[in-house]
XYZ file of C-alpha atoms in Angstrom:
416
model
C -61.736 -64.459 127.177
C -59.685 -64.137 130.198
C -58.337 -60.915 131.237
C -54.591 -61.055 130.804
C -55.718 -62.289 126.662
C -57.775 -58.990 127.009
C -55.266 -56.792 128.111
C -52.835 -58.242 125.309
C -55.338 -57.778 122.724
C -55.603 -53.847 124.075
C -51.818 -53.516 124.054
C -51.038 -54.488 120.852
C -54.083 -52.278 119.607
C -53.222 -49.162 121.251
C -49.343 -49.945 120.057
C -50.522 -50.372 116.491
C -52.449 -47.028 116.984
C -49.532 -45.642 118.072
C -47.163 -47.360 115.179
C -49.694 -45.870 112.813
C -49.274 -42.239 114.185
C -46.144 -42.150 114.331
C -46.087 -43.427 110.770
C -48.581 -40.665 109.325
C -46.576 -38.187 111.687
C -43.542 -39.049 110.009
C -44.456 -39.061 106.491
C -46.172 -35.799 106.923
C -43.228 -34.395 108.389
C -40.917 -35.795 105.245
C -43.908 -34.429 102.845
C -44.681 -30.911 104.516
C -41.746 -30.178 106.744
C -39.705 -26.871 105.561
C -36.320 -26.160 105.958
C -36.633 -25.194 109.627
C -37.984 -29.327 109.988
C -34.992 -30.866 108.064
C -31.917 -28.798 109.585
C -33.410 -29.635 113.157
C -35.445 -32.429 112.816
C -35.231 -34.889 110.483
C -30.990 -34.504 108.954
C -29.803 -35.260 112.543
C -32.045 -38.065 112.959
C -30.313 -39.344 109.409
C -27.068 -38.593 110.498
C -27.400 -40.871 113.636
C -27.936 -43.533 111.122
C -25.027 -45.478 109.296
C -24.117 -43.668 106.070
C -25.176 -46.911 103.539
C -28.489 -47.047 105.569
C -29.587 -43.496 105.605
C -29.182 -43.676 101.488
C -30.877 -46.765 100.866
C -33.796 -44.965 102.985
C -33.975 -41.810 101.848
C -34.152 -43.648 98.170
C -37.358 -45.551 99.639
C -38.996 -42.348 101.383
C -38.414 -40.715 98.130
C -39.772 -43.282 96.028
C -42.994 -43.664 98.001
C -43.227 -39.849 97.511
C -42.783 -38.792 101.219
C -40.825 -35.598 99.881
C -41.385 -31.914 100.022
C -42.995 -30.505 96.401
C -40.888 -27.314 95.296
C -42.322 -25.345 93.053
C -40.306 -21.920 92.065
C -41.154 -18.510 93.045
C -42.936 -17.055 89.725
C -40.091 -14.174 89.795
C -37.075 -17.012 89.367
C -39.109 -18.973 86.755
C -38.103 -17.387 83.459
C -34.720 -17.179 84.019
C -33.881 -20.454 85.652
C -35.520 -22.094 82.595
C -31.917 -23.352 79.859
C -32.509 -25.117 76.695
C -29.361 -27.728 75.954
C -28.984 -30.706 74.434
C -31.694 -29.670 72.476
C -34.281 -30.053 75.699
C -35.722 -27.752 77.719
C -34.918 -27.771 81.201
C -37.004 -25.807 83.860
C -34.341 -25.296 86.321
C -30.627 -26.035 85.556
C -29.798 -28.151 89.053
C -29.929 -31.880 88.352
C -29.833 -34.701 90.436
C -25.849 -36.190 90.446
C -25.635 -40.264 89.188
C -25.116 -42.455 92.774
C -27.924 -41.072 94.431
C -30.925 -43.166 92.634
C -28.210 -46.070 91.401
C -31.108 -48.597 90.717
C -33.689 -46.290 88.870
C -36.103 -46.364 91.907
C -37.260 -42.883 93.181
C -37.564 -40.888 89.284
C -40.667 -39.414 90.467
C -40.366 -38.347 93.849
C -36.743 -36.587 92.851
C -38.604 -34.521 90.071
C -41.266 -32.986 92.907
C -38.434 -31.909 94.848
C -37.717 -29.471 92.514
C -34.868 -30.739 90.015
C -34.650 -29.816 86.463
C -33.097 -33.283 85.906
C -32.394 -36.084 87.444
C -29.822 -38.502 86.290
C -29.854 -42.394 87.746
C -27.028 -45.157 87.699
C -24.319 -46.036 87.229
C -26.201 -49.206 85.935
C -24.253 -52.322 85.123
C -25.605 -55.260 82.460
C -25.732 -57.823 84.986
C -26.546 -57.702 88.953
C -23.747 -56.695 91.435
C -23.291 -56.119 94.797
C -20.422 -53.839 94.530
C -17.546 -53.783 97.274
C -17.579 -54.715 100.795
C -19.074 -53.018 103.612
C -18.817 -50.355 105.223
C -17.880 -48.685 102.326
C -19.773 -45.271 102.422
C -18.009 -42.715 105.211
C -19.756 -39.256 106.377
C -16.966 -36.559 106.955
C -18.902 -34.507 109.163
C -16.369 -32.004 110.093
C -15.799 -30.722 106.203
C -19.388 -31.465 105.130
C -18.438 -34.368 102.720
C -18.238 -37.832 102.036
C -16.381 -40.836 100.829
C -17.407 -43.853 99.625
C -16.530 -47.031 97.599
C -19.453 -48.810 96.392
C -17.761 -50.284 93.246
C -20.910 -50.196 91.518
C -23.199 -51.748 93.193
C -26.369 -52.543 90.917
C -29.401 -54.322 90.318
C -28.603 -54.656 86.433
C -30.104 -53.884 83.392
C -33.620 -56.272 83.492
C -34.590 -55.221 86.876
C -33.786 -51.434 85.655
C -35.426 -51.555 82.489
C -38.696 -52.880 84.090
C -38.678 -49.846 86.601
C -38.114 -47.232 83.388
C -40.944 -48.831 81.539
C -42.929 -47.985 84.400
C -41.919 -44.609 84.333
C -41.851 -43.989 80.491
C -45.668 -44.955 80.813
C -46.514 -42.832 83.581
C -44.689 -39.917 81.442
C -46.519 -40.486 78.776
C -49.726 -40.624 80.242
C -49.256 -37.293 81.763
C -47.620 -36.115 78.693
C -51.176 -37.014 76.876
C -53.020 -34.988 79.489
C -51.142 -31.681 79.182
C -51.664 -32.273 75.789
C -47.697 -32.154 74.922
C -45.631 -34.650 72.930
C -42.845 -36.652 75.940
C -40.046 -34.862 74.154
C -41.694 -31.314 75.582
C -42.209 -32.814 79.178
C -39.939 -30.667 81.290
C -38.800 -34.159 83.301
C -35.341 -34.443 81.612
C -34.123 -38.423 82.794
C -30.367 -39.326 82.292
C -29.185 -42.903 82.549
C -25.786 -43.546 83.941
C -24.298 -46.395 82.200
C -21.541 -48.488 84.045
C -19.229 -52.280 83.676
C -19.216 -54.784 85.432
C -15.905 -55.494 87.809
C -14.501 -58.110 85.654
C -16.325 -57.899 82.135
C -15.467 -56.171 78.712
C -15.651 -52.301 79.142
C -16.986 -51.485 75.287
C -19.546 -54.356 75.462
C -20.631 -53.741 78.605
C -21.363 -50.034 77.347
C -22.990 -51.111 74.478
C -25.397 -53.399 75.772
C -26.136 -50.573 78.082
C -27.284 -48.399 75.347
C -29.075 -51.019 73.503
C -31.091 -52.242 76.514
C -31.922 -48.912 78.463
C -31.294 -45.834 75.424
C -34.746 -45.789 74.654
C -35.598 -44.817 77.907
C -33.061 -41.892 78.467
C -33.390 -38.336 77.400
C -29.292 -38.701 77.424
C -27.219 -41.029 78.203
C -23.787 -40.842 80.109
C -20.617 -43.294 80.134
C -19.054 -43.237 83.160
C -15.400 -44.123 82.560
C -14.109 -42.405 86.073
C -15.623 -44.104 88.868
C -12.450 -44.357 91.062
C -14.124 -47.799 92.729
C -13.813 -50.408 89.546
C -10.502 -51.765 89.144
C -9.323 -49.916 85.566
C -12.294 -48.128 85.361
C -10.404 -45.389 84.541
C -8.066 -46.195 82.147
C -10.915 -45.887 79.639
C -10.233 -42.269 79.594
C -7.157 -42.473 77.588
C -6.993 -41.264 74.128
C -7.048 -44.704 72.346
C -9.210 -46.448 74.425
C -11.456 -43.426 74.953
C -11.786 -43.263 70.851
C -12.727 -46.986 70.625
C -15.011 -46.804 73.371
C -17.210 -44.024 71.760
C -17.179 -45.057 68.623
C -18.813 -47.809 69.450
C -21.232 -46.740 71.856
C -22.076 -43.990 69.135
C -22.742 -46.537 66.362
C -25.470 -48.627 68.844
C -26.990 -45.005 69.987
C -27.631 -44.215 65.910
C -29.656 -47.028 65.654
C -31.964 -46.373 68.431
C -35.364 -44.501 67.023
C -34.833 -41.311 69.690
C -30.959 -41.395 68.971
C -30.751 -39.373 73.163
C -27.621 -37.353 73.770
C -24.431 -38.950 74.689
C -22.169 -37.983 78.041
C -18.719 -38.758 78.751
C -18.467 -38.557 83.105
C -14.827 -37.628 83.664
C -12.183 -38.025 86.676
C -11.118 -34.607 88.453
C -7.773 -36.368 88.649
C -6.901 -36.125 84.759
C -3.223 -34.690 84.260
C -3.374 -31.598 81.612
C -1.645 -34.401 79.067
C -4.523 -36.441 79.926
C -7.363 -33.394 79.435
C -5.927 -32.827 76.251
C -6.566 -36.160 75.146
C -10.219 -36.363 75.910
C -10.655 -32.445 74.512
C -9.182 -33.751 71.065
C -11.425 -37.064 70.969
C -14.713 -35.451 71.966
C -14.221 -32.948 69.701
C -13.563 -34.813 66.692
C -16.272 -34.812 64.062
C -16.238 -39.042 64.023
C -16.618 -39.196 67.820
C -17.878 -36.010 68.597
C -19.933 -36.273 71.795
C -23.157 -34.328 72.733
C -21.412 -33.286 76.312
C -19.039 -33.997 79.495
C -19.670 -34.486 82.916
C -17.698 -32.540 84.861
C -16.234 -34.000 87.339
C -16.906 -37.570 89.279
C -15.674 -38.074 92.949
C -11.531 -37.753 93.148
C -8.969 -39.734 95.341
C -6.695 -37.111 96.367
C -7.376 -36.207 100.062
C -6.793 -32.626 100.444
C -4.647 -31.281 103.956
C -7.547 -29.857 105.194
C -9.672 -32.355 105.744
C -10.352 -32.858 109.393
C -12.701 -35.818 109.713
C -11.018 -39.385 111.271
C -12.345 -41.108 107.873
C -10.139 -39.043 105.759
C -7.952 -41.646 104.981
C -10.861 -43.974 103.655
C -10.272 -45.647 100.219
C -12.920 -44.666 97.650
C -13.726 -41.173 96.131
C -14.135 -38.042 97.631
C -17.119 -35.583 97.510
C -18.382 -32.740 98.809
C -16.837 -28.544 99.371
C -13.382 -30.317 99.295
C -13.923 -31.563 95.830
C -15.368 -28.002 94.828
C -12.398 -26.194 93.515
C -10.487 -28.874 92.117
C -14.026 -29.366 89.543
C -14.304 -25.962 88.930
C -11.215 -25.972 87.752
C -11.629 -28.728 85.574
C -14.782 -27.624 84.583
C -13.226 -23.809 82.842
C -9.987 -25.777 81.764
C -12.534 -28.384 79.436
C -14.520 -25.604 78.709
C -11.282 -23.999 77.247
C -10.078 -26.956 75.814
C -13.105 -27.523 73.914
C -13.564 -24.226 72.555
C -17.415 -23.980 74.462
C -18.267 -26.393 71.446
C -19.391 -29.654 74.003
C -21.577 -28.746 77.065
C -20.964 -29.430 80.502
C -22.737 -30.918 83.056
C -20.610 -29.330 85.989
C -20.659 -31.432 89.152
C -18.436 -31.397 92.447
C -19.071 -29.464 96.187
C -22.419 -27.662 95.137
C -24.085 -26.476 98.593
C -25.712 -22.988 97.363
C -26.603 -20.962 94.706
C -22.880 -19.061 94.498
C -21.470 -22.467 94.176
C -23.284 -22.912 91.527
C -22.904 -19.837 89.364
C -19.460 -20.444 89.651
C -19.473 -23.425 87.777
C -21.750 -21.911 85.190
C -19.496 -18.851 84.732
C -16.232 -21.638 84.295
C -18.199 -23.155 81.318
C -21.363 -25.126 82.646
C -24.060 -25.392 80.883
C -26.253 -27.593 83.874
C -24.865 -28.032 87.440
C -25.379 -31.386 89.601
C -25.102 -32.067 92.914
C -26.042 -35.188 95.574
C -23.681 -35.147 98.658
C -25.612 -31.259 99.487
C -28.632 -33.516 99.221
C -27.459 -35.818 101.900
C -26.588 -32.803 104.162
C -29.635 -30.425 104.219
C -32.345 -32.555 102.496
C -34.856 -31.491 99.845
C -35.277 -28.183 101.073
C -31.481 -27.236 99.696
C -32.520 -27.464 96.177
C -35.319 -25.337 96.656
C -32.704 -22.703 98.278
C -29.689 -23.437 95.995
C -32.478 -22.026 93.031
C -33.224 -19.100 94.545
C -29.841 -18.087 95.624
C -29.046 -18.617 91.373
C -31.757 -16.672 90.143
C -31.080 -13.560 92.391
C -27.280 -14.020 91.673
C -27.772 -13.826 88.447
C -30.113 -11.130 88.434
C -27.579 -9.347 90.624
C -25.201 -9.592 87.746
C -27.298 -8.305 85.160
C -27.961 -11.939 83.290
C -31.541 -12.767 81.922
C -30.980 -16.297 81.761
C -28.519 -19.447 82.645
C -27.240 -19.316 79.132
C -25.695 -15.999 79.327
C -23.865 -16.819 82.169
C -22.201 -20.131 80.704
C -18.394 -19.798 80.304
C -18.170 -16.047 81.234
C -15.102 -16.390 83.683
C -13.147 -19.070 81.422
C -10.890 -16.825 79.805
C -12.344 -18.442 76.427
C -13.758 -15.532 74.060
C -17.254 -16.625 74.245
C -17.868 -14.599 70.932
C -15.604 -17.402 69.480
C -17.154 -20.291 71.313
C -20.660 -19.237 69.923
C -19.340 -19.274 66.400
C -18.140 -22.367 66.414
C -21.336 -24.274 68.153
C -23.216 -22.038 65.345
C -20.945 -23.551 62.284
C -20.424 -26.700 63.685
């Protein structure tokens, strides 16, 4: 062997060696690093990265478990843990739909710490959603925009990944020794259309193919991205669209919850409508998400990409779905739970959507910010607020600064 092949051969050795360090060195600091590693470390590495990128790798990392494991403080345990839908929930902070669109990362989303995670939106067939770039940070006010459209890998490829999952589940289910509906990993499926397909059967293949799966399932009628999308949200349509979706969820064997995701953009005519349908005993619902992304563009945004199509998340959103959040909550009478969802970055954030009427609180674009480690922080910031304000649990809180007599709103879920 000659020595320049030699010296090759060493080179590409010692740079594999070196590859393979790095490697380690970054996984371990994904898996092990604390808050102190993501807010100086490994966020502004993401952040020099294009928006749509960073996503699509933080979905891998996460599914190849690279993430931190939270477990809660013993003291915050007992009164984090919320029973709704009829499930028990360890923590009430969920996972938002958009983060984990194509079912990919269930797993590694659960060890961060989430009571719930929710994935989707999921359309029947394969899409790629709208043209690039389509996914803006707004650095300056902490949020984002973006436009996927939908963007999906469809129902088969989704269904095969949630098999996968049911039967790991299960398997662990059978070694605690505790039936799957006990499990305290509580899985929503997002259900969406396709761009240029029927709206109802597009919904209702969704809940055929993929119900089984879900411990609830949510229609999302309000993505601001799919031409007429949101139409679906009026009274007739809205009526049509559930009863139909209803009748295929009755004939699955675990019958899961059904969701209604909602638009932050609804006029008070509008909000009316959807109180009166969801709360009629043909198409009453099991709950509402409250609220998807919105297309207004408040004057205080600062960030050049303001002025970006698409929707809106992030603090700027987080007023504007609070507000939505205690005016369903009023609507409704505190008969249909709310997911509350919009501009959660700590635990006051969140207690302020419980105390307008929510039952659960989501959030993502926080996720995209600080990392795992927020969750972990958002909890603990709860649990001593509520503490603070002389609650046991989650459940006390719910609803408490709606203006709705909660004495009322208890009666009716009772006699209901």
């Amino acid at each position: 062997m000659s020595e320049t092949k030699y010296m090759a051969m060493k080179l590409v050795t010692y740079a594999a060696g070196v590859g393979a360090a790095l490697t380690l060195g970054a996984a371990g600091l994904l898996t092990f690093g604390g808050e102190t590693a993501y807010d100086y470390v490994i966020m502004p590495l993401t952040r020099l990265m294009d928006p749509e990128k960073a996503h699509k790798a933080a979905v891998r990392v996460a599914s190849l478990g690279f993430v931190p494991t939270q477990i809660d403080p013993a003291e915050d345990r007992h009164i984090l843990m919320t029973t709704v839908f009829g499930r028990f929930f360890l923590n009430p902070i969920g996972l938002a739909a958009g983060f984990d669109k194509h079912a990919e990362a269930m797993s590694g989303m659960f060890h961060m710490g989430f009571g719930f995670v929710e994935v989707g939106s999921i359309t029947p067939q394969p899409q790629e959603g709208n043209p690039k770039p389509r996914v803006f940070r707004l650095q300056e006010d902490h949020a984002i925009i973006n436009r996927y459209g939908f963007n999906s890998c469809g129902h088969a490829v989704a269904e095969e990944r949630l098999k996968s999952w049911t039967a790991i589940r299960e398997f662990k289910a059978t070694q605690a020794g505790v039936t799957v509906h006990d499990m305290p990993m509580v899985l929503g499926i997002n259900l969406g259309k396709n761009k240029t397909s029927s709206a109802i059967a597009d919904y209702v293949d969704g809940v055929r193919t993929l119900g089984s799966y879900a411990d609830y399932i949510v229609i999302n009628v309000s993505s601001p991205n799919t031409p007429g999308l949101r139409s679906m949200q009026k009274k007739k349509q809205l009526e049509e669209l559930i009863d139909a979706v209803m009748a295929e969820r009755d004939r699955l064997a675990n019958s899961p919850p059904l969701l209604v995701k909602i638009s932050p953009d609804l006029s008070d005519c509008d909000k009316e409508d959807v109180a009166a349908v969801v709360c009629k005993s043909k198409s009453r619902i099991d709950g509402l998400i409250v609220t998807n992304t919105t297309v207004a563009r408040p004057g205080s945004l600062k960030s050049k990409h303001r002025s970006e199509a698409g929707g809106l998340s992030g603090p700027p959103l987080k007023q504007l779905s609070t507000d939505m959040i205690k005016d369903m909550y009023r609507l409704t009478e505190g008969r249909v739970p709310i997911i509350g969802v919009g501009g959660v970055f700590s635990g006051k954030d969140a207690f302020e959507k419980i105390t307008a009427g929510a039952s659960l609180v989501q959030l993502y674009t926080a996720l995209g910010y600080y990392g795992p480690p927020v969750i972990g922080r958002i909890k603990r910031e709860l649990a001593q607020i509520l503490r603070e304000n002389g609650y046991q649990s989650v459940s006390q809180a719910v609803g408490v600064g709606s203006g709705l007599n909660r004495t009322v709103a208890v009666d009716k879920n009772i006699n209901s």
